[in-house]
mmCIF file of C-alpha atoms in Angstrom:
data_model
loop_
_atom_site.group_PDB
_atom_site.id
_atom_site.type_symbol
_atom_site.label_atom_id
_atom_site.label_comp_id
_atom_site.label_asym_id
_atom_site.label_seq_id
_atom_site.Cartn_x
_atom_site.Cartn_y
_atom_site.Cartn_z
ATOM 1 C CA UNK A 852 -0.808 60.653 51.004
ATOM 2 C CA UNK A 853 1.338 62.689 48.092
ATOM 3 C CA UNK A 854 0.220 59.874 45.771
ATOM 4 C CA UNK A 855 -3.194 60.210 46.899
ATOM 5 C CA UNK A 856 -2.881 63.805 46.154
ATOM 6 C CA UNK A 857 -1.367 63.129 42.689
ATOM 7 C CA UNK A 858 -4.050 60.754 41.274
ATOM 8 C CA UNK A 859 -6.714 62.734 42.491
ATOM 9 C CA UNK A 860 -4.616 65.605 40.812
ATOM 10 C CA UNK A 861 -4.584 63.388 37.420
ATOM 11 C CA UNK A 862 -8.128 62.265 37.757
ATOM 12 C CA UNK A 863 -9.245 65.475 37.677
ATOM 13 C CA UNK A 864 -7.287 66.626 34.708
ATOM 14 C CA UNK A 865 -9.264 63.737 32.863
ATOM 15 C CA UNK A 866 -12.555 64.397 33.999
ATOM 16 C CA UNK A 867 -11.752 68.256 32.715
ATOM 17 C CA UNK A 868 -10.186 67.052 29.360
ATOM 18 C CA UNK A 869 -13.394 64.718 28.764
ATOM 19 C CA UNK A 870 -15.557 67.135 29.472
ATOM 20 C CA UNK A 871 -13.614 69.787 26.889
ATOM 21 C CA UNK A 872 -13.676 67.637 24.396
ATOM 22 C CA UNK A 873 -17.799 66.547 25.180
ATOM 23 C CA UNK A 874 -18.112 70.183 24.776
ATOM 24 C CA UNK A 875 -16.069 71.186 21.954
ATOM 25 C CA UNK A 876 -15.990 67.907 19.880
ATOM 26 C CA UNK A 877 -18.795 67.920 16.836
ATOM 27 C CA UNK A 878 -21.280 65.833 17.307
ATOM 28 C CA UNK A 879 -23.551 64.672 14.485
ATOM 29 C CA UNK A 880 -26.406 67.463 14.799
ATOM 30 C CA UNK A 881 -23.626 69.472 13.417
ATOM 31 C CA UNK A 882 -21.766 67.562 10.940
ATOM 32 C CA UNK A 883 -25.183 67.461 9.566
ATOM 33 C CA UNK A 884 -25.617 71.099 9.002
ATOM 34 C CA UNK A 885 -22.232 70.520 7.371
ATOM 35 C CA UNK A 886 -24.050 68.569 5.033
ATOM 36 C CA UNK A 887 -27.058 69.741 4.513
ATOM 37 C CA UNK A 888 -25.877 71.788 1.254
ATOM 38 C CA UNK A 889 -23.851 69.707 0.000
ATOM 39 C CA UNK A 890 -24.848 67.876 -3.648
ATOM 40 C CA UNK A 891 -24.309 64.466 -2.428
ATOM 41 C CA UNK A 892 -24.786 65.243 2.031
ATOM 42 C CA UNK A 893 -24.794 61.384 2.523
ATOM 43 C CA UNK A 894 -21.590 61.279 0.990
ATOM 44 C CA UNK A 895 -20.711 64.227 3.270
ATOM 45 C CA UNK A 896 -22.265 62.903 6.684
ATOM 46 C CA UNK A 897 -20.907 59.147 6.405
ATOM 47 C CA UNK A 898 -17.115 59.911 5.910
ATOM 48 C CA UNK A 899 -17.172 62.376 8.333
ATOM 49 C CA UNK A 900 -19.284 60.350 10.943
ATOM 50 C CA UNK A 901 -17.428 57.389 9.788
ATOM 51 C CA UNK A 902 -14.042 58.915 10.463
ATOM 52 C CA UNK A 903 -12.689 57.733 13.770
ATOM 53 C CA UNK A 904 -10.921 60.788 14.200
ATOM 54 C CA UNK A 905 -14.080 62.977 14.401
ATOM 55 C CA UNK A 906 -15.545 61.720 17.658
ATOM 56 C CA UNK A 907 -12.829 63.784 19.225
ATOM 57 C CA UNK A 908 -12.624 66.688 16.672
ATOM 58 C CA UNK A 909 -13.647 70.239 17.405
ATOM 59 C CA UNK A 910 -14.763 71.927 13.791
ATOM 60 C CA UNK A 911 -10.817 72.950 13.257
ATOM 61 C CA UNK A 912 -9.390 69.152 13.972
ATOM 62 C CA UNK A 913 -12.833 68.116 11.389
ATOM 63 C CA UNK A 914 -11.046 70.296 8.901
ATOM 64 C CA UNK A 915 -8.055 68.370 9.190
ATOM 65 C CA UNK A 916 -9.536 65.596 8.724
ATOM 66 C CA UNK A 917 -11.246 65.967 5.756
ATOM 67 C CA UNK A 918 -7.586 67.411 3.994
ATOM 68 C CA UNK A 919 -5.717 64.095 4.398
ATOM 69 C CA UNK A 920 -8.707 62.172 2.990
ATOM 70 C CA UNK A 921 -8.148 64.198 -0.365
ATOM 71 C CA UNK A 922 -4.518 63.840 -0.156
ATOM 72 C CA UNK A 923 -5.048 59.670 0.292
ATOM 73 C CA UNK A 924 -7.366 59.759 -2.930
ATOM 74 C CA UNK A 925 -4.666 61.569 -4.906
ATOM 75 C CA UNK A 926 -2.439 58.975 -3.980
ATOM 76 C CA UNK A 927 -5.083 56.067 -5.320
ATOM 77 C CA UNK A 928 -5.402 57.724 -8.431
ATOM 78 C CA UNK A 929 -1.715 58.339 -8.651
ATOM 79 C CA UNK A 930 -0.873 54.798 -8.323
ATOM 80 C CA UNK A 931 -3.731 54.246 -10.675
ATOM 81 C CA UNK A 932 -2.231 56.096 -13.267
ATOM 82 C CA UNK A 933 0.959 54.462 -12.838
ATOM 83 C CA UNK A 934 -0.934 50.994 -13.490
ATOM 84 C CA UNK A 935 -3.049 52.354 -16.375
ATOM 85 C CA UNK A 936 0.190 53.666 -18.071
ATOM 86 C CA UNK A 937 1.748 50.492 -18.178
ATOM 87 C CA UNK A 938 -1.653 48.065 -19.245
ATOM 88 C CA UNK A 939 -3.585 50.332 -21.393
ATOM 89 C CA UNK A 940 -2.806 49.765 -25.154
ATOM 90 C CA UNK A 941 -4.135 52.989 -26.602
ATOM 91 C CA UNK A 942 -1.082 55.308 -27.457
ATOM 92 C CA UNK A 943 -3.503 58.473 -26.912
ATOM 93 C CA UNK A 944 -4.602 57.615 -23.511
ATOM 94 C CA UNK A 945 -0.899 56.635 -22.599
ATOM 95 C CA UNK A 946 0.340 59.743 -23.378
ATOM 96 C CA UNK A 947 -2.633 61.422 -21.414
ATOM 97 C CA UNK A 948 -2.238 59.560 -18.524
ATOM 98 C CA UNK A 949 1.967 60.756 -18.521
ATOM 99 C CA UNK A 950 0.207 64.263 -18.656
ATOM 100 C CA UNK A 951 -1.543 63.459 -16.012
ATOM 101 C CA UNK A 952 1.146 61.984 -13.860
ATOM 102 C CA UNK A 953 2.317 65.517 -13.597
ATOM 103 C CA UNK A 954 -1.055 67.094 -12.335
ATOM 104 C CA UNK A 955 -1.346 64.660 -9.830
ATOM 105 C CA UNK A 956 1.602 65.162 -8.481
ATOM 106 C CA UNK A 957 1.274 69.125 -8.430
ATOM 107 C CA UNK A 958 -2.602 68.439 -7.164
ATOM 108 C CA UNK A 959 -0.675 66.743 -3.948
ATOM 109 C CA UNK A 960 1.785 69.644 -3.794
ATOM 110 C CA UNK A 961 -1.235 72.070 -3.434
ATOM 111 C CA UNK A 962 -3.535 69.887 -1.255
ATOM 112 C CA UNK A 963 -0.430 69.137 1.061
ATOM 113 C CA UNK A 964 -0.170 73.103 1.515
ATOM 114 C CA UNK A 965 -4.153 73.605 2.005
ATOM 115 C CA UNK A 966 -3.150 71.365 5.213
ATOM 116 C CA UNK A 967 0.186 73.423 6.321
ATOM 117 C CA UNK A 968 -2.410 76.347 5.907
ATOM 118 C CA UNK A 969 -5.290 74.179 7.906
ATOM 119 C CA UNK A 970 -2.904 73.888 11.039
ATOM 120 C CA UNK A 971 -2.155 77.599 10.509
ATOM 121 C CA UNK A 972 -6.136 77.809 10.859
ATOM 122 C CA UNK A 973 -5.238 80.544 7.613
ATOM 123 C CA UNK A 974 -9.124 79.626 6.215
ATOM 124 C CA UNK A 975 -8.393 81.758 2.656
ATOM 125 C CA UNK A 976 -5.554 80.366 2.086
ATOM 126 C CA UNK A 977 -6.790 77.026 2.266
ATOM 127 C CA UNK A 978 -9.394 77.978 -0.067
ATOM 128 C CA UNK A 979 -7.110 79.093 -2.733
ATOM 129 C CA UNK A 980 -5.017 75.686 -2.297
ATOM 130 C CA UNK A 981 -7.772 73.222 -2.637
ATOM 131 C CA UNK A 982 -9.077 75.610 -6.111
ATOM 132 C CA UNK A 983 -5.182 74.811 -7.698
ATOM 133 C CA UNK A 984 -5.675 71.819 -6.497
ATOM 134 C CA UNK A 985 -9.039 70.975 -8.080
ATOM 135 C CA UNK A 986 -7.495 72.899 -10.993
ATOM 136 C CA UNK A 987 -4.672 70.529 -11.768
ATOM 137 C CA UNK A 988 -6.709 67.293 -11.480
ATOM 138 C CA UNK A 989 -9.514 69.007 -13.914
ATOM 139 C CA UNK A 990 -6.755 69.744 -16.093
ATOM 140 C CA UNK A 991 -5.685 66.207 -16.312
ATOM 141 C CA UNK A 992 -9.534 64.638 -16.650
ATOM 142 C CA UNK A 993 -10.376 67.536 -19.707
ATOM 143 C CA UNK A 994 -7.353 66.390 -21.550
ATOM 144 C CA UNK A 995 -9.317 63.430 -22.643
ATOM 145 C CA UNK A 996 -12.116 65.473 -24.003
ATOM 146 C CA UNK A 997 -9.366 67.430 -27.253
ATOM 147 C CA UNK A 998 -9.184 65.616 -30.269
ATOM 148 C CA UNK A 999 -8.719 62.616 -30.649
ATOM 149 C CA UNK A 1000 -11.247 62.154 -28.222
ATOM 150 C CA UNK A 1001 -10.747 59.473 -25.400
ATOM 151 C CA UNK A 1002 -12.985 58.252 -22.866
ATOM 152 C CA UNK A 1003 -10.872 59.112 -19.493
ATOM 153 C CA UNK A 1004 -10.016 56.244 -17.442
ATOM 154 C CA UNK A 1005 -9.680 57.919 -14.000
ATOM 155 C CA UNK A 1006 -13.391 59.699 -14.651
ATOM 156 C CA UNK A 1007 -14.837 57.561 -11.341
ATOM 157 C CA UNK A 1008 -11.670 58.239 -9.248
ATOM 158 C CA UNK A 1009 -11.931 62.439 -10.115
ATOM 159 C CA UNK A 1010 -15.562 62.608 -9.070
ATOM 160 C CA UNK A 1011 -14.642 60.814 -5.795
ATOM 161 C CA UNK A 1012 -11.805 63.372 -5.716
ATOM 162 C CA UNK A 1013 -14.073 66.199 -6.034
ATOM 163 C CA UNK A 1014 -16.462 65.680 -3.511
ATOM 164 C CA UNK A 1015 -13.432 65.052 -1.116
ATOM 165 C CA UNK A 1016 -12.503 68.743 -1.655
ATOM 166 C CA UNK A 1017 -15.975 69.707 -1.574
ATOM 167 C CA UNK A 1018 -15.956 68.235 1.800
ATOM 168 C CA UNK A 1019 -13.080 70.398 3.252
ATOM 169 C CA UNK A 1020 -14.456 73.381 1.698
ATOM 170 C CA UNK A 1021 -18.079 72.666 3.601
ATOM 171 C CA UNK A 1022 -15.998 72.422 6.528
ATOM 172 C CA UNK A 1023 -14.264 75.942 6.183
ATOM 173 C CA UNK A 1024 -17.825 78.137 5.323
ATOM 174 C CA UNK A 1025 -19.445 76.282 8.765
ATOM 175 C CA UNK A 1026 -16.064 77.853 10.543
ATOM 176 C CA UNK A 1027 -15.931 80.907 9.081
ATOM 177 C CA UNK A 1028 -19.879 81.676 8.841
ATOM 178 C CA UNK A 1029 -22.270 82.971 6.411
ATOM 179 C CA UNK A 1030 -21.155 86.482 6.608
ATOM 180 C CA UNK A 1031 -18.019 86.083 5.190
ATOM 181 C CA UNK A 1032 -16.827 86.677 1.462
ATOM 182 C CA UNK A 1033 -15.947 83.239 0.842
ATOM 183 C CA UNK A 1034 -19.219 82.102 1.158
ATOM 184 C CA UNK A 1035 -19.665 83.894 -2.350
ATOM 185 C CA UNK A 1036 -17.190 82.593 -3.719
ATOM 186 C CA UNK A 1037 -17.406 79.608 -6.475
ATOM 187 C CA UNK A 1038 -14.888 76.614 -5.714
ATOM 188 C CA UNK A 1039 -15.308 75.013 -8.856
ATOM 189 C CA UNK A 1040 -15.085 78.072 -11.314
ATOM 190 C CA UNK A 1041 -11.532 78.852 -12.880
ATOM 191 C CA UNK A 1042 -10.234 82.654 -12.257
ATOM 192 C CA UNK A 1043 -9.121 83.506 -15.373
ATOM 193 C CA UNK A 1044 -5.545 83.401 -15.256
ATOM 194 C CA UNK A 1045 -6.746 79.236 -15.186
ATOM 195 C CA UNK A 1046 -8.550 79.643 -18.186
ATOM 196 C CA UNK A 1047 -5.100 80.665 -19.933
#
């Protein structure tokens, strides 16, 4: 009888936690009004229907999501720098691609913090992180526009890296709502202490 009892007990507590996370989990009516704005909302609706975390994400756990995905495309282009560096034969783009080396690696500094600061559910903070984040990986792709003028190698890899951010970012204004201040805000354009 007492084990009776304790699987009807346990049955219930998993009939309860489906039904939470059936009623809390996003569900693709929503992830599309993600998208909707978004320049490329394909992009934005297939990696975050395609994620196989997000069938049991609420909009917070989403965000989550979408931070790690940036952090795993620093990492490709990271390890794509360190192969460029040692097969490319241009001394100019070698010494760019040391450069940027070191952006990378602060890019994954600040987009490792925009995820301590998604846990902490700390929305502005996050927005802040992914913008020096952006910032150092922009730095690194306009180095190849001074003179001498190179063609950038990692140009493909940046873009993909950019709409990645743009897809955490859609994330945080569906959370915090159109009322709010950071809907106003630019991600992409430097304060000006980055323009120093």
């Amino acid at each position: 009888m007492g084990v009776h009892c304790l699987s009807s007990i346990i049955l219930s507590l998993l009939v309860l936690s489906i039904a939470a996370v059936s009623v809390f989990a996003v569900d693709v009516t929503q992830i599309n009004k993600i998208c909707e704005h978004e320049q490329d909302s394909e992009f934005c609706s297939q990696t975050l229907i395609g994620d196989p975390g997000t069938a049991a994400a609420d909009i917070d756990g989403l965000m989550l999501i979408t931070i790690p995905l940036t952090l795993e495309k620093v990492h490709d282009i990271s390890n794509n720098i360190t192969f460029l560096r040692h097969t490319v034969t241009d001394s100019v783009v070698k010494e760019r691609l040391i450069s940027c080396q070191e952006n990378y690696v602060n890019a994954q500094f600040w987009f490792q913090r925009a995820y301590d600061s998604g846990v902490a559910k700390s929305y502005y903070d996050i927005f802040y992180l992914l913008r020096k984040g952006w910032f150092e990986a922009s730095v690194c792709e306009n180095g190849f526009k001074f003179e001498p003028v190179r063609t950038s190698p990692l140009t493909a890899s940046y873009d993909l890296l950019l709409k990645h951010v743009e897809l955490t970012y859609a994330v945080i204004q569906h959370i915090i709502g159109p009322s709010s201040k950071l809907q106003e805000m630019d991600l992409f354009k430097p304060l000006p202490a980055e323009l120093n």
